[in-house]
């Protein structure tokens, strides 16, 4: 009897060994193809005649690598995470019972919001309008307040190590983000100067209204992160960039929480670590505005999932409030609604019975959005073009954009244009650099190590798309790529893509975690005492990637600047009362870089023709700033005014003159 049982068990054991071998082969093949595809892309030189075919080969290798890796993980399952949904919705019959007190507070919140909108429509923005709006938001949270039953998150013993690691990451992040905060990057792009001017106006009280549109048709509440940091750290460059530092730290915390609750604590920690060493996150968190939507979107998604999964009204309201603010930040923040809509579609299709009793929470979320928008709803109603004007301008099928891209790509059909857009969208993580001037690192969105992990993690998620976590990350990345890259001009443009940092880091962390487990089991198989070596391997990899990315960032941004920034920084170092004329064919004395970094130092523009013919009026300031193209004017001034002192300030190279400073006698 026992011999028969052993014979029956033997094929089963053999089957397990065969399955394990297949999984290992698929994993190694996937890793080889993905890393090989990335290596091929690194070998392609600019203007390479065979670059197109090599990119195609690399793309196919990346796709194959991701899918093979995903197949190797097909049977892999994380333990049921906090935000995961069980196969059987055991709590589907648990209906959310509304309370009378909560309902009354919600009515108060809605009534106060309507009152604020009515006052705004009849009297404009007044202090009473703002107070009513703020109290209406407060009433939303009061409606969900419970004295009894307060629950605090429990920290498992296994998670304490990762929390300690998270603290180490945050300290490292803080140090690398505040180091030379006002001079790294040395250049000040005009967009950041515009944001700084709007935030400064709010911080100093020059701008009295918050329910209005500012620069680039962004609502003034969209400048609130920089506004708050300027109130705390001053109205200069330090105060402006401090908002990015704080938000960068919050993004790392949010990614850890989302990764922990979607998968496990180690995935959250690895995602946070990958962001810490990322040059893209480094660039975004040392400046302002474009990282704003990342924070609000990340926590809006996280709190909505928490609220729905655990039927917590306060979390749903927090998500609604953050969503409303996200809609008023930089344009990429508006993607929060399509992403959450895809999540709700997923739940309505695959977990309908679980979702049905939570419809009240979804309505509560919508109410929180409307209340938080408050009087801004009327602003958008009166000027609907503000919501769509920018999208229309950058839409790829806009005739002006088509003509522009024709000159860039040298293609003449819509189909060819769309194919080139798809080409640049697919390879933005691995090959194509940022086309914008705001960051201008000249690098792909991800470093080669993280890009390879991202490819593998994408394959994993494709094979597990029926899980809420997989659907969320795939939706987030896909919508971000399609709306923020494929359908817009000049891809890839990082300001529109920063909202991809959280899902991309989580996808890379999934693969990193799986490889860690594979290496860990291998070391255990060799010797149990070697098990800690797997953690050492991970640590060394992260340190190596972080060191490389830091040096790349410093080399790219440490000293480069445009002539405007060189002039503005020079003037900012002078005594406050110093004034000068500007003589330039390209710059205006009221350009935003001058206004933000050196307000009041430039008093006007002097035409070069006037300077050459008549000189400078005797009763005016005797200091002139001249553009590099004004060398002939400098020589003319030296002839007109003997004893004139001339300073030639170098630019990005020692032989490059950025501007001249002339001190007339």
PDB file of N, CA and C in Angstrom, residues 146-193:
ATOM      1  N   UNK A 146     -15.673  60.026  14.398  1.00  0.00           N
ATOM      2  CA  UNK A 146     -16.174  59.044  15.368  1.00  0.00           C
ATOM      3  C   UNK A 146     -15.314  59.121  16.620  1.00  0.00           C
ATOM      4  N   UNK A 147     -15.971  59.253  17.769  1.00  0.00           N
ATOM      5  CA  UNK A 147     -15.212  59.222  19.023  1.00  0.00           C
ATOM      6  C   UNK A 147     -14.848  57.791  19.360  1.00  0.00           C
ATOM      7  N   UNK A 148     -15.796  56.896  19.145  1.00  0.00           N
ATOM      8  CA  UNK A 148     -15.536  55.494  19.422  1.00  0.00           C
ATOM      9  C   UNK A 148     -15.034  54.805  18.159  1.00  0.00           C
ATOM     10  N   UNK A 149     -14.337  53.755  18.409  1.00  0.00           N
ATOM     11  CA  UNK A 149     -13.936  52.913  17.288  1.00  0.00           C
ATOM     12  C   UNK A 149     -12.763  53.443  16.496  1.00  0.00           C
ATOM     13  N   UNK A 150     -12.025  54.417  17.091  1.00  0.00           N
ATOM     14  CA  UNK A 150     -10.843  54.890  16.383  1.00  0.00           C
ATOM     15  C   UNK A 150      -9.809  53.773  16.315  1.00  0.00           C
ATOM     16  N   UNK A 151      -9.307  53.520  15.138  1.00  0.00           N
ATOM     17  CA  UNK A 151      -8.333  52.453  14.947  1.00  0.00           C
ATOM     18  C   UNK A 151      -7.035  53.038  14.422  1.00  0.00           C
ATOM     19  N   UNK A 152      -5.955  52.599  15.008  1.00  0.00           N
ATOM     20  CA  UNK A 152      -4.642  53.022  14.558  1.00  0.00           C
ATOM     21  C   UNK A 152      -3.971  51.851  13.857  1.00  0.00           C
ATOM     22  N   UNK A 153      -3.206  52.137  12.817  1.00  0.00           N
ATOM     23  CA  UNK A 153      -2.586  51.043  12.074  1.00  0.00           C
ATOM     24  C   UNK A 153      -1.626  50.251  12.950  1.00  0.00           C
ATOM     25  N   UNK A 154      -1.700  48.954  12.798  1.00  0.00           N
ATOM     26  CA  UNK A 154      -0.805  48.081  13.548  1.00  0.00           C
ATOM     27  C   UNK A 154       0.431  47.796  12.703  1.00  0.00           C
ATOM     28  N   UNK A 155       1.565  47.876  13.350  1.00  0.00           N
ATOM     29  CA  UNK A 155       2.829  47.644  12.657  1.00  0.00           C
ATOM     30  C   UNK A 155       3.322  46.252  13.015  1.00  0.00           C
ATOM     31  N   UNK A 156       3.373  45.389  12.032  1.00  0.00           N
ATOM     32  CA  UNK A 156       3.893  44.046  12.254  1.00  0.00           C
ATOM     33  C   UNK A 156       5.393  44.114  12.511  1.00  0.00           C
ATOM     34  N   UNK A 157       5.867  43.096  13.226  1.00  0.00           N
ATOM     35  CA  UNK A 157       7.301  43.047  13.526  1.00  0.00           C
ATOM     36  C   UNK A 157       8.125  43.000  12.249  1.00  0.00           C
ATOM     37  N   UNK A 158       7.603  42.302  11.228  1.00  0.00           N
ATOM     38  CA  UNK A 158       8.342  42.179   9.971  1.00  0.00           C
ATOM     39  C   UNK A 158       8.432  43.507   9.223  1.00  0.00           C
ATOM     40  N   UNK A 159       7.517  44.444   9.536  1.00  0.00           N
ATOM     41  CA  UNK A 159       7.513  45.718   8.825  1.00  0.00           C
ATOM     42  C   UNK A 159       8.411  46.753   9.476  1.00  0.00           C
ATOM     43  N   UNK A 160       8.772  46.541  10.721  1.00  0.00           N
ATOM     44  CA  UNK A 160       9.556  47.557  11.423  1.00  0.00           C
ATOM     45  C   UNK A 160      10.898  47.797  10.748  1.00  0.00           C
ATOM     46  N   UNK A 161      11.496  46.741  10.223  1.00  0.00           N
ATOM     47  CA  UNK A 161      12.773  46.896   9.525  1.00  0.00           C
ATOM     48  C   UNK A 161      12.615  47.785   8.296  1.00  0.00           C
ATOM     49  N   UNK A 162      11.522  47.602   7.559  1.00  0.00           N
ATOM     50  CA  UNK A 162      11.303  48.417   6.362  1.00  0.00           C
ATOM     51  C   UNK A 162      10.961  49.857   6.733  1.00  0.00           C
ATOM     52  N   UNK A 163      10.288  50.056   7.847  1.00  0.00           N
ATOM     53  CA  UNK A 163      10.020  51.423   8.296  1.00  0.00           C
ATOM     54  C   UNK A 163      11.314  52.128   8.678  1.00  0.00           C
ATOM     55  N   UNK A 164      12.208  51.385   9.327  1.00  0.00           N
ATOM     56  CA  UNK A 164      13.516  51.962   9.636  1.00  0.00           C
ATOM     57  C   UNK A 164      14.253  52.312   8.341  1.00  0.00           C
ATOM     58  N   UNK A 165      14.183  51.407   7.361  1.00  0.00           N
ATOM     59  CA  UNK A 165      14.800  51.680   6.070  1.00  0.00           C
ATOM     60  C   UNK A 165      14.183  52.880   5.390  1.00  0.00           C
ATOM     61  N   UNK A 166      12.860  53.055   5.539  1.00  0.00           N
ATOM     62  CA  UNK A 166      12.184  54.209   4.951  1.00  0.00           C
ATOM     63  C   UNK A 166      12.700  55.499   5.569  1.00  0.00           C
ATOM     64  N   UNK A 167      12.917  55.499   6.871  1.00  0.00           N
ATOM     65  CA  UNK A 167      13.460  56.686   7.537  1.00  0.00           C
ATOM     66  C   UNK A 167      14.848  57.015   6.979  1.00  0.00           C
ATOM     67  N   UNK A 168      15.662  55.989   6.781  1.00  0.00           N
ATOM     68  CA  UNK A 168      16.998  56.200   6.203  1.00  0.00           C
ATOM     69  C   UNK A 168      16.875  56.798   4.799  1.00  0.00           C
ATOM     70  N   UNK A 169      15.938  56.280   4.020  1.00  0.00           N
ATOM     71  CA  UNK A 169      15.730  56.813   2.672  1.00  0.00           C
ATOM     72  C   UNK A 169      15.302  58.281   2.720  1.00  0.00           C
ATOM     73  N   UNK A 170      14.422  58.614   3.642  1.00  0.00           N
ATOM     74  CA  UNK A 170      13.939  59.995   3.734  1.00  0.00           C
ATOM     75  C   UNK A 170      15.060  60.947   4.143  1.00  0.00           C
ATOM     76  N   UNK A 171      15.912  60.499   5.055  1.00  0.00           N
ATOM     77  CA  UNK A 171      17.046  61.337   5.459  1.00  0.00           C
ATOM     78  C   UNK A 171      17.989  61.539   4.273  1.00  0.00           C
ATOM     79  N   UNK A 172      18.253  60.457   3.534  1.00  0.00           N
ATOM     80  CA  UNK A 172      19.116  60.559   2.354  1.00  0.00           C
ATOM     81  C   UNK A 172      18.498  61.472   1.307  1.00  0.00           C
ATOM     82  N   UNK A 173      17.197  61.320   1.121  1.00  0.00           N
ATOM     83  CA  UNK A 173      16.496  62.162   0.148  1.00  0.00           C
ATOM     84  C   UNK A 173      16.555  63.629   0.542  1.00  0.00           C
ATOM     85  N   UNK A 174      16.333  63.903   1.816  1.00  0.00           N
ATOM     86  CA  UNK A 174      16.366  65.288   2.284  1.00  0.00           C
ATOM     87  C   UNK A 174      17.738  65.904   2.043  1.00  0.00           C
ATOM     88  N   UNK A 175      18.783  65.158   2.340  1.00  0.00           N
ATOM     89  CA  UNK A 175      20.133  65.700   2.162  1.00  0.00           C
ATOM     90  C   UNK A 175      20.424  65.984   0.694  1.00  0.00           C
ATOM     91  N   UNK A 176      20.110  65.037  -0.177  1.00  0.00           N
ATOM     92  CA  UNK A 176      20.431  65.224  -1.600  1.00  0.00           C
ATOM     93  C   UNK A 176      19.519  66.241  -2.272  1.00  0.00           C
ATOM     94  N   UNK A 177      18.387  66.554  -1.667  1.00  0.00           N
ATOM     95  CA  UNK A 177      17.483  67.541  -2.280  1.00  0.00           C
ATOM     96  C   UNK A 177      17.741  68.958  -1.777  1.00  0.00           C
ATOM     97  N   UNK A 178      18.248  69.135  -0.569  1.00  0.00           N
ATOM     98  CA  UNK A 178      18.486  70.492  -0.066  1.00  0.00           C
ATOM     99  C   UNK A 178      19.914  70.945  -0.322  1.00  0.00           C
ATOM    100  N   UNK A 179      20.786  70.046  -0.715  1.00  0.00           N
ATOM    101  CA  UNK A 179      22.186  70.396  -0.990  1.00  0.00           C
ATOM    102  C   UNK A 179      22.248  71.423  -2.127  1.00  0.00           C
ATOM    103  N   UNK A 180      22.797  72.619  -1.820  1.00  0.00           N
ATOM    104  CA  UNK A 180      22.915  73.705  -2.800  1.00  0.00           C
ATOM    105  C   UNK A 180      21.571  73.941  -3.519  1.00  0.00           C
ATOM    106  N   UNK A 181      20.535  74.084  -2.726  1.00  0.00           N
ATOM    107  CA  UNK A 181      19.184  74.131  -3.285  1.00  0.00           C
ATOM    108  C   UNK A 181      18.975  75.308  -4.231  1.00  0.00           C
ATOM    109  N   UNK A 182      19.637  76.423  -3.985  1.00  0.00           N
ATOM    110  CA  UNK A 182      19.417  77.608  -4.816  1.00  0.00           C
ATOM    111  C   UNK A 182      20.341  77.689  -6.031  1.00  0.00           C
ATOM    112  N   UNK A 183      21.329  76.815  -6.099  1.00  0.00           N
ATOM    113  CA  UNK A 183      22.270  76.869  -7.232  1.00  0.00           C
ATOM    114  C   UNK A 183      22.370  75.559  -7.999  1.00  0.00           C
ATOM    115  N   UNK A 184      21.624  74.553  -7.605  1.00  0.00           N
ATOM    116  CA  UNK A 184      21.604  73.275  -8.313  1.00  0.00           C
ATOM    117  C   UNK A 184      20.151  72.849  -8.480  1.00  0.00           C
ATOM    118  N   UNK A 185      19.567  73.042  -9.662  1.00  0.00           N
ATOM    119  CA  UNK A 185      20.198  73.479 -10.906  1.00  0.00           C
ATOM    120  C   UNK A 185      20.531  74.969 -10.888  1.00  0.00           C
ATOM    121  N   UNK A 186      21.603  75.310 -11.620  1.00  0.00           N
ATOM    122  CA  UNK A 186      22.023  76.703 -11.670  1.00  0.00           C
ATOM    123  C   UNK A 186      21.084  77.525 -12.554  1.00  0.00           C
ATOM    124  N   UNK A 187      20.557  76.895 -13.563  1.00  0.00           N
ATOM    125  CA  UNK A 187      19.647  77.598 -14.474  1.00  0.00           C
ATOM    126  C   UNK A 187      18.255  77.724 -13.861  1.00  0.00           C
ATOM    127  N   UNK A 188      17.602  78.824 -14.160  1.00  0.00           N
ATOM    128  CA  UNK A 188      16.197  79.013 -13.773  1.00  0.00           C
ATOM    129  C   UNK A 188      15.377  79.103 -15.048  1.00  0.00           C
ATOM    130  N   UNK A 189      14.623  78.059 -15.337  1.00  0.00           N
ATOM    131  CA  UNK A 189      13.769  78.088 -16.517  1.00  0.00           C
ATOM    132  C   UNK A 189      12.648  79.113 -16.318  1.00  0.00           C
ATOM    133  N   UNK A 190      12.207  79.698 -17.411  1.00  0.00           N
ATOM    134  CA  UNK A 190      11.188  80.736 -17.334  1.00  0.00           C
ATOM    135  C   UNK A 190       9.895  80.272 -16.694  1.00  0.00           C
ATOM    136  N   UNK A 191       9.518  79.006 -16.894  1.00  0.00           N
ATOM    137  CA  UNK A 191       8.278  78.507 -16.297  1.00  0.00           C
ATOM    138  C   UNK A 191       8.355  78.531 -14.775  1.00  0.00           C
ATOM    139  N   UNK A 192       9.509  78.144 -14.229  1.00  0.00           N
ATOM    140  CA  UNK A 192       9.659  78.168 -12.772  1.00  0.00           C
ATOM    141  C   UNK A 192       9.650  79.606 -12.260  1.00  0.00           C
ATOM    142  N   UNK A 193      10.207  80.521 -13.048  1.00  0.00           N
ATOM    143  CA  UNK A 193      10.156  81.929 -12.661  1.00  0.00           C
ATOM    144  C   UNK A 193       8.714  82.425 -12.624  1.00  0.00           C
TER     145      UNK A 193
END
